[in-house]
Amino acid sequence: MANQQQTGKVECPYCHSTNTKKISGMSKAGSVALWGVFAAGKVSKQWHCNDCKSDF
């Protein structure tokens, strides 16, 4: 898995797409500032799938 993270080809566990991006720290901080405790789920996620829109 470490090799996948370095190349940016992380596969979505839900739709198996490789069209993913890493969720930045700024994005997580913005979610917490905007949504507070309701953003707790996103804060623990590291990747976002651009196809099915899931965070994992």
XYZ file of N, CA, C and O in Angstrom:
224
model
N 0.821 -1.194 0.000
C 0.000 0.000 0.000
C 0.863 1.255 0.000
O 0.482 2.251 -0.558
N 2.026 1.224 0.614
C 2.898 2.395 0.652
C 3.295 2.810 -0.755
O 3.356 3.988 -1.069
N 3.537 1.844 -1.626
C 3.883 2.150 -3.009
C 2.719 2.828 -3.718
O 2.909 3.734 -4.510
N 1.487 2.416 -3.441
C 0.321 3.030 -4.054
C 0.184 4.479 -3.623
O -0.152 5.335 -4.425
N 0.444 4.776 -2.369
C 0.311 6.139 -1.876
C 1.352 7.046 -2.502
O 1.085 8.198 -2.782
N 2.549 6.543 -2.759
C 3.604 7.349 -3.351
C 3.290 7.689 -4.805
O 3.592 8.777 -5.256
N 2.669 6.793 -5.545
C 2.387 7.038 -6.944
C 1.049 7.735 -7.147
O 0.758 8.196 -8.235
N 0.210 7.829 -6.118
C -1.080 8.480 -6.234
C -2.146 7.590 -6.833
O -3.221 8.050 -7.156
N -1.874 6.309 -6.993
C -2.835 5.368 -7.570
C -3.490 4.557 -6.466
O -3.362 3.356 -6.405
N -4.189 5.231 -5.589
C -4.897 4.550 -4.505
C -6.272 4.174 -5.027
O -6.960 4.988 -5.630
N -6.667 2.934 -4.794
C -7.949 2.441 -5.306
C -9.055 2.635 -4.273
O -8.887 2.331 -3.100
N -10.182 3.148 -4.733
C -11.347 3.328 -3.873
C -11.882 1.954 -3.465
O -12.084 1.093 -4.323
N -12.105 1.734 -2.171
C -12.610 0.430 -1.728
C -14.080 0.199 -2.090
O -14.568 -0.914 -2.002
N -14.782 1.239 -2.506
C -16.208 1.124 -2.810
C -16.467 0.887 -4.301
O -17.186 -0.037 -4.665
N -15.865 1.723 -5.174
C -16.123 1.579 -6.619
C -14.899 1.089 -7.386
O -14.966 0.886 -8.583
N -13.782 0.922 -6.701
C -12.520 0.415 -7.263
C -11.911 1.321 -8.323
O -11.113 0.888 -9.139
N -12.261 2.590 -8.298
C -11.668 3.569 -9.200
C -10.309 4.000 -8.660
O -10.074 3.995 -7.451
N -9.408 4.392 -9.543
C -8.126 4.958 -9.117
C -8.128 6.481 -9.289
O -7.096 7.119 -9.157
N -9.287 7.065 -9.569
C -9.444 8.510 -9.696
C -9.656 9.079 -8.292
O -10.756 9.458 -7.914
N -8.579 9.099 -7.497
C -8.657 9.507 -6.098
C -7.683 10.647 -5.836
O -6.746 10.873 -6.604
N -7.910 11.353 -4.734
C -6.962 12.386 -4.311
C -6.858 12.368 -2.798
O -7.800 11.987 -2.097
N -5.714 12.765 -2.305
C -5.481 12.812 -0.865
C -6.192 14.038 -0.305
O -6.155 15.114 -0.885
N -6.864 13.861 0.833
C -7.551 14.963 1.496
C -6.511 15.764 2.264
O -5.812 15.227 3.120
N -6.395 17.047 1.952
C -5.374 17.888 2.581
C -5.752 18.250 4.012
O -6.924 18.217 4.394
N -4.761 18.626 4.773
C -4.985 19.075 6.142
C -5.832 20.335 6.188
O -6.649 20.518 7.089
N -5.666 21.197 5.196
C -6.461 22.426 5.140
C -7.931 22.109 4.896
O -8.816 22.753 5.443
N -8.193 21.124 4.063
C -9.573 20.718 3.797
C -10.226 20.173 5.061
O -11.381 20.472 5.362
N -9.470 19.371 5.811
C -9.989 18.825 7.068
C -10.258 19.944 8.072
O -11.297 19.958 8.724
N -9.321 20.891 8.173
C -9.482 22.004 9.116
C -10.678 22.871 8.722
O -11.437 23.320 9.586
N -10.868 23.080 7.423
C -12.000 23.864 6.952
C -13.321 23.194 7.280
O -14.289 23.855 7.654
N -13.360 21.886 7.147
C -14.579 21.140 7.470
C -14.916 21.251 8.949
O -16.071 21.432 9.317
N -13.909 21.156 9.788
C -14.136 21.259 11.228
C -14.602 22.672 11.580
O -15.530 22.851 12.369
N -13.980 23.679 10.977
C -14.361 25.067 11.258
C -15.799 25.334 10.817
O -16.546 26.047 11.479
N -16.191 24.729 9.689
C -17.519 24.966 9.141
C -18.591 24.108 9.805
O -19.678 24.610 10.117
N -18.300 22.840 10.034
C -19.317 21.897 10.509
C -19.121 21.429 11.947
O -19.978 20.742 12.492
N -17.993 21.732 12.565
C -17.748 21.346 13.956
C -17.711 19.842 14.143
O -17.076 19.132 13.378
N -18.410 19.347 15.151
C -18.383 17.914 15.464
C -18.983 17.066 14.355
O -18.695 15.877 14.263
N -19.789 17.653 13.491
C -20.384 16.884 12.393
C -19.357 16.513 11.328
O -19.614 15.671 10.481
N -18.187 17.139 11.351
C -17.124 16.840 10.393
C -16.167 15.773 10.916
O -15.180 15.470 10.271
N -16.447 15.197 12.064
C -15.539 14.229 12.680
C -15.257 13.050 11.757
O -14.148 12.525 11.737
N -16.222 12.618 10.973
C -16.014 11.499 10.054
C -15.005 11.812 8.976
O -14.179 10.988 8.616
N -15.041 13.016 8.442
C -14.112 13.389 7.381
C -12.691 13.575 7.906
O -11.731 13.298 7.197
N -12.565 14.021 9.136
C -11.242 14.278 9.704
C -10.427 12.992 9.771
O -9.223 13.011 9.573
N -11.074 11.870 9.999
C -10.353 10.605 10.109
C -10.053 9.963 8.756
O -9.315 9.001 8.695
N -10.596 10.498 7.679
C -10.387 9.930 6.341
C -9.157 10.545 5.690
O -8.799 11.690 5.964
N -8.486 9.789 4.805
C -7.269 10.275 4.155
C -7.432 10.496 2.661
O -6.684 11.263 2.073
N -8.376 9.810 2.025
C -8.516 9.861 0.569
C -9.951 10.175 0.166
O -10.891 9.848 0.878
N -10.122 10.779 -1.011
C -11.443 11.099 -1.576
C -11.508 10.530 -2.985
O -10.579 10.718 -3.778
N -12.593 9.828 -3.307
C -12.803 9.279 -4.649
C -13.547 10.321 -5.471
O -14.603 10.799 -5.076
N -12.997 10.683 -6.614
C -13.621 11.676 -7.486
C -14.771 11.088 -8.288
O -15.561 11.845 -8.859
N -14.874 9.774 -8.348
C -15.965 9.133 -9.102
C -17.218 8.937 -8.260
O -18.281 9.402 -8.610
N -17.091 8.248 -7.129
C -18.276 7.976 -6.303
C -18.413 8.965 -5.140
O -19.348 8.875 -4.361
N -17.469 9.890 -5.018
C -17.507 10.976 -4.014
C -17.378 10.506 -2.569
O -17.726 11.233 -1.654
N -16.902 9.293 -2.346
C -16.761 8.799 -0.976
C -15.388 9.182 -0.412
O -14.432 9.391 -1.162
N -15.320 9.297 0.896
C -14.072 9.533 1.610
C -13.724 8.251 2.336
O -14.566 7.596 2.910
N -12.448 7.900 2.282
C -12.001 6.667 2.935
C -10.586 6.831 3.454
O -9.911 7.769 3.183
